[in-house]
């Protein structure tokens, strides 16, 4: 495992900035800040991009400027340009099927109805990219999901999500070094 691209999923626009669906954006914003990188809008990649020069090679951060259901367009365009394979990509996103504040890290799998993941899988023709799933909880009924993900979480839930992001950032050295088992053990612990 050699991660070369980290994608944070979210929706563009100030009306979505603080919504649960933007947890992936929150993560990459914090990672860029920690790594002293800044995002710049790149029209040719349909997103905001930051480059981090590392001895192992460049690490790219991407926030698609498409809507969530078109995220794959930005991811595939940047990946093809820099010859990045699906298993060298980490997609960070909100996850309804995980309790708020919990984290899961894995390679591949289904999309769980997440439109951003669906589009990325469709563009690559494979589900075999890494995912960092930030739990946001579930509203309990399927018909409430859209309103739930597109709304701002209450302060207590936002704190749980922020804590999960902080914990995930502490696992990044292991993830970037390819220590997948260590990262899983740390991230999946209480």
PDB file of C-alpha atoms in Angstrom:
ATOM      1  CA  UNK A   1       0.000   0.000   0.000  1.00  0.00           C
ATOM      2  CA  UNK A   2       1.436   3.334  -1.086  1.00  0.00           C
ATOM      3  CA  UNK A   3      -1.134   6.114  -0.864  1.00  0.00           C
ATOM      4  CA  UNK A   4      -0.510   8.862  -3.429  1.00  0.00           C
ATOM      5  CA  UNK A   5      -3.914  10.578  -3.424  1.00  0.00           C
ATOM      6  CA  UNK A   6      -6.226  11.400  -0.517  1.00  0.00           C
ATOM      7  CA  UNK A   7      -9.702  12.536  -1.506  1.00  0.00           C
ATOM      8  CA  UNK A   8     -12.099  14.193   0.905  1.00  0.00           C
ATOM      9  CA  UNK A   9     -15.715  13.933  -0.187  1.00  0.00           C
ATOM     10  CA  UNK A  10     -18.187  16.740   0.342  1.00  0.00           C
ATOM     11  CA  UNK A  11     -20.500  19.174  -1.389  1.00  0.00           C
ATOM     12  CA  UNK A  12     -19.360  22.567  -2.583  1.00  0.00           C
ATOM     13  CA  UNK A  13     -21.028  25.761  -1.483  1.00  0.00           C
ATOM     14  CA  UNK A  14     -21.328  27.613   1.802  1.00  0.00           C
ATOM     15  CA  UNK A  15     -24.791  26.137   2.435  1.00  0.00           C
ATOM     16  CA  UNK A  16     -23.184  22.664   2.765  1.00  0.00           C
ATOM     17  CA  UNK A  17     -19.976  23.660   4.532  1.00  0.00           C
ATOM     18  CA  UNK A  18     -21.021  22.528   8.024  1.00  0.00           C
ATOM     19  CA  UNK A  19     -23.215  19.555   7.022  1.00  0.00           C
ATOM     20  CA  UNK A  20     -22.489  15.940   7.921  1.00  0.00           C
ATOM     21  CA  UNK A  21     -21.920  15.076   4.248  1.00  0.00           C
ATOM     22  CA  UNK A  22     -18.802  17.280   4.314  1.00  0.00           C
ATOM     23  CA  UNK A  23     -16.876  15.272   6.904  1.00  0.00           C
ATOM     24  CA  UNK A  24     -14.412  14.222   4.177  1.00  0.00           C
ATOM     25  CA  UNK A  25     -13.693  17.894   3.387  1.00  0.00           C
ATOM     26  CA  UNK A  26     -13.183  18.590   7.105  1.00  0.00           C
ATOM     27  CA  UNK A  27     -10.606  15.796   7.264  1.00  0.00           C
ATOM     28  CA  UNK A  28      -8.497  16.880   4.244  1.00  0.00           C
ATOM     29  CA  UNK A  29      -8.658  20.529   5.334  1.00  0.00           C
ATOM     30  CA  UNK A  30      -7.161  19.531   8.681  1.00  0.00           C
ATOM     31  CA  UNK A  31      -4.580  17.227   7.040  1.00  0.00           C
ATOM     32  CA  UNK A  32      -3.488  20.022   4.667  1.00  0.00           C
ATOM     33  CA  UNK A  33      -3.151  22.405   7.615  1.00  0.00           C
ATOM     34  CA  UNK A  34      -1.033  19.876   9.568  1.00  0.00           C
ATOM     35  CA  UNK A  35       1.192  19.194   6.551  1.00  0.00           C
ATOM     36  CA  UNK A  36       1.491  22.925   5.771  1.00  0.00           C
ATOM     37  CA  UNK A  37      -0.105  22.560   2.343  1.00  0.00           C
ATOM     38  CA  UNK A  38      -2.704  24.811   0.793  1.00  0.00           C
ATOM     39  CA  UNK A  39      -5.503  24.041  -1.589  1.00  0.00           C
ATOM     40  CA  UNK A  40      -5.809  25.749  -4.918  1.00  0.00           C
ATOM     41  CA  UNK A  41      -8.721  25.432  -7.322  1.00  0.00           C
ATOM     42  CA  UNK A  42      -7.634  23.449 -10.410  1.00  0.00           C
ATOM     43  CA  UNK A  43     -10.268  23.534 -13.146  1.00  0.00           C
ATOM     44  CA  UNK A  44      -8.564  20.754 -15.122  1.00  0.00           C
ATOM     45  CA  UNK A  45      -9.008  18.431 -12.104  1.00  0.00           C
ATOM     46  CA  UNK A  46     -12.526  19.669 -11.229  1.00  0.00           C
ATOM     47  CA  UNK A  47     -11.502  20.366  -7.664  1.00  0.00           C
ATOM     48  CA  UNK A  48      -9.283  21.992  -5.090  1.00  0.00           C
ATOM     49  CA  UNK A  49      -5.864  20.364  -5.054  1.00  0.00           C
ATOM     50  CA  UNK A  50      -2.887  20.462  -2.682  1.00  0.00           C
ATOM     51  CA  UNK A  51       0.498  18.840  -3.319  1.00  0.00           C
ATOM     52  CA  UNK A  52       2.721  17.634  -0.516  1.00  0.00           C
ATOM     53  CA  UNK A  53       6.293  16.819  -1.541  1.00  0.00           C
ATOM     54  CA  UNK A  54       7.559  13.798   0.394  1.00  0.00           C
ATOM     55  CA  UNK A  55      10.772  11.756   0.037  1.00  0.00           C
ATOM     56  CA  UNK A  56       8.604   8.774  -1.070  1.00  0.00           C
ATOM     57  CA  UNK A  57       6.999  10.905  -3.779  1.00  0.00           C
ATOM     58  CA  UNK A  58       4.246  13.472  -4.035  1.00  0.00           C
ATOM     59  CA  UNK A  59       1.080  13.105  -2.019  1.00  0.00           C
ATOM     60  CA  UNK A  60      -1.959  14.791  -3.551  1.00  0.00           C
ATOM     61  CA  UNK A  61      -5.004  16.010  -1.620  1.00  0.00           C
ATOM     62  CA  UNK A  62      -8.246  16.582  -3.495  1.00  0.00           C
ATOM     63  CA  UNK A  63     -11.596  18.153  -2.683  1.00  0.00           C
ATOM     64  CA  UNK A  64     -13.853  17.660  -5.727  1.00  0.00           C
ATOM     65  CA  UNK A  65     -15.679  20.833  -6.769  1.00  0.00           C
ATOM     66  CA  UNK A  66     -18.373  18.764  -8.428  1.00  0.00           C
ATOM     67  CA  UNK A  67     -21.415  17.746  -6.465  1.00  0.00           C
ATOM     68  CA  UNK A  68     -21.134  14.552  -4.440  1.00  0.00           C
ATOM     69  CA  UNK A  69     -22.727  12.309  -7.081  1.00  0.00           C
ATOM     70  CA  UNK A  70     -20.084  13.420  -9.640  1.00  0.00           C
ATOM     71  CA  UNK A  71     -17.021  13.040  -7.367  1.00  0.00           C
ATOM     72  CA  UNK A  72     -15.552  10.323  -9.584  1.00  0.00           C
ATOM     73  CA  UNK A  73     -14.965  12.821 -12.399  1.00  0.00           C
ATOM     74  CA  UNK A  74     -12.445  14.788 -10.298  1.00  0.00           C
ATOM     75  CA  UNK A  75     -10.831  11.699  -8.735  1.00  0.00           C
ATOM     76  CA  UNK A  76     -10.406   9.843 -12.040  1.00  0.00           C
ATOM     77  CA  UNK A  77      -9.093  12.910 -13.898  1.00  0.00           C
ATOM     78  CA  UNK A  78      -6.369  13.632 -11.321  1.00  0.00           C
ATOM     79  CA  UNK A  79      -5.498   9.934 -10.905  1.00  0.00           C
ATOM     80  CA  UNK A  80      -5.158   9.385 -14.660  1.00  0.00           C
ATOM     81  CA  UNK A  81      -3.049  12.522 -15.102  1.00  0.00           C
ATOM     82  CA  UNK A  82      -0.565  11.477 -12.379  1.00  0.00           C
ATOM     83  CA  UNK A  83      -0.827   7.724 -13.145  1.00  0.00           C
ATOM     84  CA  UNK A  84      -2.227   6.878  -9.711  1.00  0.00           C
ATOM     85  CA  UNK A  85      -3.816   3.430  -9.397  1.00  0.00           C
ATOM     86  CA  UNK A  86      -7.087   2.847  -7.476  1.00  0.00           C
ATOM     87  CA  UNK A  87      -5.251   1.001  -4.661  1.00  0.00           C
ATOM     88  CA  UNK A  88      -3.051   4.105  -4.181  1.00  0.00           C
ATOM     89  CA  UNK A  89      -6.096   6.243  -3.378  1.00  0.00           C
ATOM     90  CA  UNK A  90      -7.663   6.904   0.032  1.00  0.00           C
ATOM     91  CA  UNK A  91     -11.205   8.306  -0.038  1.00  0.00           C
ATOM     92  CA  UNK A  92     -12.377   9.920   3.205  1.00  0.00           C
ATOM     93  CA  UNK A  93     -16.145  10.190   3.620  1.00  0.00           C
ATOM     94  CA  UNK A  94     -19.087  10.357   5.991  1.00  0.00           C
ATOM     95  CA  UNK A  95     -20.663   6.988   6.813  1.00  0.00           C
ATOM     96  CA  UNK A  96     -24.280   6.513   7.909  1.00  0.00           C
ATOM     97  CA  UNK A  97     -23.821   2.859   8.872  1.00  0.00           C
ATOM     98  CA  UNK A  98     -21.253   3.607  11.574  1.00  0.00           C
ATOM     99  CA  UNK A  99     -22.187   5.255  14.896  1.00  0.00           C
ATOM    100  CA  UNK A 100     -21.288   8.913  15.164  1.00  0.00           C
ATOM    101  CA  UNK A 101     -17.646   9.371  16.103  1.00  0.00           C
ATOM    102  CA  UNK A 102     -16.477   5.878  15.168  1.00  0.00           C
ATOM    103  CA  UNK A 103     -14.049   5.170  12.316  1.00  0.00           C
ATOM    104  CA  UNK A 104     -13.451   2.310   9.899  1.00  0.00           C
ATOM    105  CA  UNK A 105     -10.546   1.885   7.483  1.00  0.00           C
ATOM    106  CA  UNK A 106     -10.588  -0.657   4.682  1.00  0.00           C
ATOM    107  CA  UNK A 107      -9.711  -1.499   1.103  1.00  0.00           C
ATOM    108  CA  UNK A 108     -12.601  -2.039  -1.294  1.00  0.00           C
ATOM    109  CA  UNK A 109     -16.162  -3.007  -0.494  1.00  0.00           C
ATOM    110  CA  UNK A 110     -19.591  -1.754  -1.450  1.00  0.00           C
ATOM    111  CA  UNK A 111     -20.726   1.828  -1.626  1.00  0.00           C
ATOM    112  CA  UNK A 112     -23.519   1.595   0.971  1.00  0.00           C
ATOM    113  CA  UNK A 113     -25.649   3.895  -1.167  1.00  0.00           C
ATOM    114  CA  UNK A 114     -23.075   6.722  -0.864  1.00  0.00           C
ATOM    115  CA  UNK A 115     -23.342   8.640  -4.144  1.00  0.00           C
ATOM    116  CA  UNK A 116     -19.740   9.857  -4.047  1.00  0.00           C
ATOM    117  CA  UNK A 117     -18.406   6.309  -3.684  1.00  0.00           C
ATOM    118  CA  UNK A 118     -20.807   5.046  -6.372  1.00  0.00           C
ATOM    119  CA  UNK A 119     -19.447   7.530  -8.885  1.00  0.00           C
ATOM    120  CA  UNK A 120     -15.799   6.834  -8.026  1.00  0.00           C
ATOM    121  CA  UNK A 121     -16.397   3.079  -8.417  1.00  0.00           C
ATOM    122  CA  UNK A 122     -18.148   3.683 -11.746  1.00  0.00           C
ATOM    123  CA  UNK A 123     -15.290   5.835 -13.109  1.00  0.00           C
ATOM    124  CA  UNK A 124     -12.578   3.327 -12.104  1.00  0.00           C
ATOM    125  CA  UNK A 125     -14.585   0.181 -12.777  1.00  0.00           C
ATOM    126  CA  UNK A 126     -13.421  -1.208  -9.430  1.00  0.00           C
ATOM    127  CA  UNK A 127     -14.225  -0.757  -5.736  1.00  0.00           C
ATOM    128  CA  UNK A 128     -10.582  -1.463  -4.832  1.00  0.00           C
ATOM    129  CA  UNK A 129      -9.502   1.836  -3.336  1.00  0.00           C
ATOM    130  CA  UNK A 130      -8.971   2.590   0.363  1.00  0.00           C
ATOM    131  CA  UNK A 131     -11.726   4.179   2.415  1.00  0.00           C
ATOM    132  CA  UNK A 132     -11.565   6.053   5.679  1.00  0.00           C
ATOM    133  CA  UNK A 133     -15.167   6.004   6.875  1.00  0.00           C
ATOM    134  CA  UNK A 134     -16.113   8.654   9.436  1.00  0.00           C
ATOM    135  CA  UNK A 135     -19.230   7.603  11.297  1.00  0.00           C
ATOM    136  CA  UNK A 136     -22.046  10.141  11.399  1.00  0.00           C
ATOM    137  CA  UNK A 137     -24.782   7.782  12.628  1.00  0.00           C
ATOM    138  CA  UNK A 138     -28.153   7.143  11.007  1.00  0.00           C
ATOM    139  CA  UNK A 139     -31.428   9.037  11.483  1.00  0.00           C
ATOM    140  CA  UNK A 140     -33.281   5.716  11.898  1.00  0.00           C
ATOM    141  CA  UNK A 141     -35.486   5.837   8.809  1.00  0.00           C
ATOM    142  CA  UNK A 142     -34.407   5.661   5.172  1.00  0.00           C
ATOM    143  CA  UNK A 143     -36.658   8.527   4.090  1.00  0.00           C
ATOM    144  CA  UNK A 144     -34.858  10.848   6.557  1.00  0.00           C
ATOM    145  CA  UNK A 145     -31.328  10.179   5.228  1.00  0.00           C
ATOM    146  CA  UNK A 146     -31.062  13.033   2.694  1.00  0.00           C
ATOM    147  CA  UNK A 147     -32.160  15.658   5.204  1.00  0.00           C
ATOM    148  CA  UNK A 148     -29.890  14.120   7.832  1.00  0.00           C
ATOM    149  CA  UNK A 149     -26.650  14.170   5.783  1.00  0.00           C
ATOM    150  CA  UNK A 150     -27.379  17.624   4.352  1.00  0.00           C
ATOM    151  CA  UNK A 151     -27.903  19.200   7.765  1.00  0.00           C
ATOM    152  CA  UNK A 152     -25.513  20.492  10.380  1.00  0.00           C
ATOM    153  CA  UNK A 153     -24.999  18.069  13.281  1.00  0.00           C
ATOM    154  CA  UNK A 154     -25.745  19.289  16.818  1.00  0.00           C
ATOM    155  CA  UNK A 155     -22.647  20.470  18.729  1.00  0.00           C
ATOM    156  CA  UNK A 156     -22.194  17.182  20.635  1.00  0.00           C
ATOM    157  CA  UNK A 157     -22.224  15.153  17.408  1.00  0.00           C
ATOM    158  CA  UNK A 158     -19.903  17.598  15.655  1.00  0.00           C
ATOM    159  CA  UNK A 159     -17.471  17.168  18.554  1.00  0.00           C
ATOM    160  CA  UNK A 160     -17.582  13.361  18.118  1.00  0.00           C
ATOM    161  CA  UNK A 161     -16.883  13.747  14.387  1.00  0.00           C
ATOM    162  CA  UNK A 162     -14.059  16.220  15.059  1.00  0.00           C
ATOM    163  CA  UNK A 163     -12.573  13.778  17.599  1.00  0.00           C
ATOM    164  CA  UNK A 164     -12.769  10.984  15.002  1.00  0.00           C
ATOM    165  CA  UNK A 165     -10.986  13.221  12.482  1.00  0.00           C
ATOM    166  CA  UNK A 166      -8.271  14.022  15.043  1.00  0.00           C
ATOM    167  CA  UNK A 167      -7.814  10.296  15.770  1.00  0.00           C
ATOM    168  CA  UNK A 168      -7.711   9.531  12.035  1.00  0.00           C
ATOM    169  CA  UNK A 169      -5.006  12.138  11.536  1.00  0.00           C
ATOM    170  CA  UNK A 170      -2.909  10.420  14.211  1.00  0.00           C
ATOM    171  CA  UNK A 171      -3.126   7.220  12.115  1.00  0.00           C
ATOM    172  CA  UNK A 172      -1.919   8.911   8.916  1.00  0.00           C
ATOM    173  CA  UNK A 173       1.797   8.114   9.463  1.00  0.00           C
ATOM    174  CA  UNK A 174       0.910   4.387   9.612  1.00  0.00           C
ATOM    175  CA  UNK A 175      -1.444   4.649   6.633  1.00  0.00           C
ATOM    176  CA  UNK A 176       1.113   6.520   4.532  1.00  0.00           C
ATOM    177  CA  UNK A 177       3.883   4.111   5.581  1.00  0.00           C
ATOM    178  CA  UNK A 178       1.755   1.139   4.485  1.00  0.00           C
ATOM    179  CA  UNK A 179       1.251  -0.213   8.028  1.00  0.00           C
ATOM    180  CA  UNK A 180      -2.363  -1.140   7.315  1.00  0.00           C
ATOM    181  CA  UNK A 181      -2.790  -3.545  10.260  1.00  0.00           C
ATOM    182  CA  UNK A 182      -1.446  -0.978  12.739  1.00  0.00           C
ATOM    183  CA  UNK A 183      -3.777   1.678  11.327  1.00  0.00           C
ATOM    184  CA  UNK A 184      -6.796  -0.648  11.536  1.00  0.00           C
ATOM    185  CA  UNK A 185      -5.952  -1.694  15.109  1.00  0.00           C
ATOM    186  CA  UNK A 186      -5.636   1.943  16.199  1.00  0.00           C
ATOM    187  CA  UNK A 187      -8.617   3.334  14.270  1.00  0.00           C
ATOM    188  CA  UNK A 188     -11.037   0.552  15.164  1.00  0.00           C
ATOM    189  CA  UNK A 189     -10.218   0.679  18.900  1.00  0.00           C
ATOM    190  CA  UNK A 190     -12.505   2.535  21.295  1.00  0.00           C
TER     191      UNK A 190
END
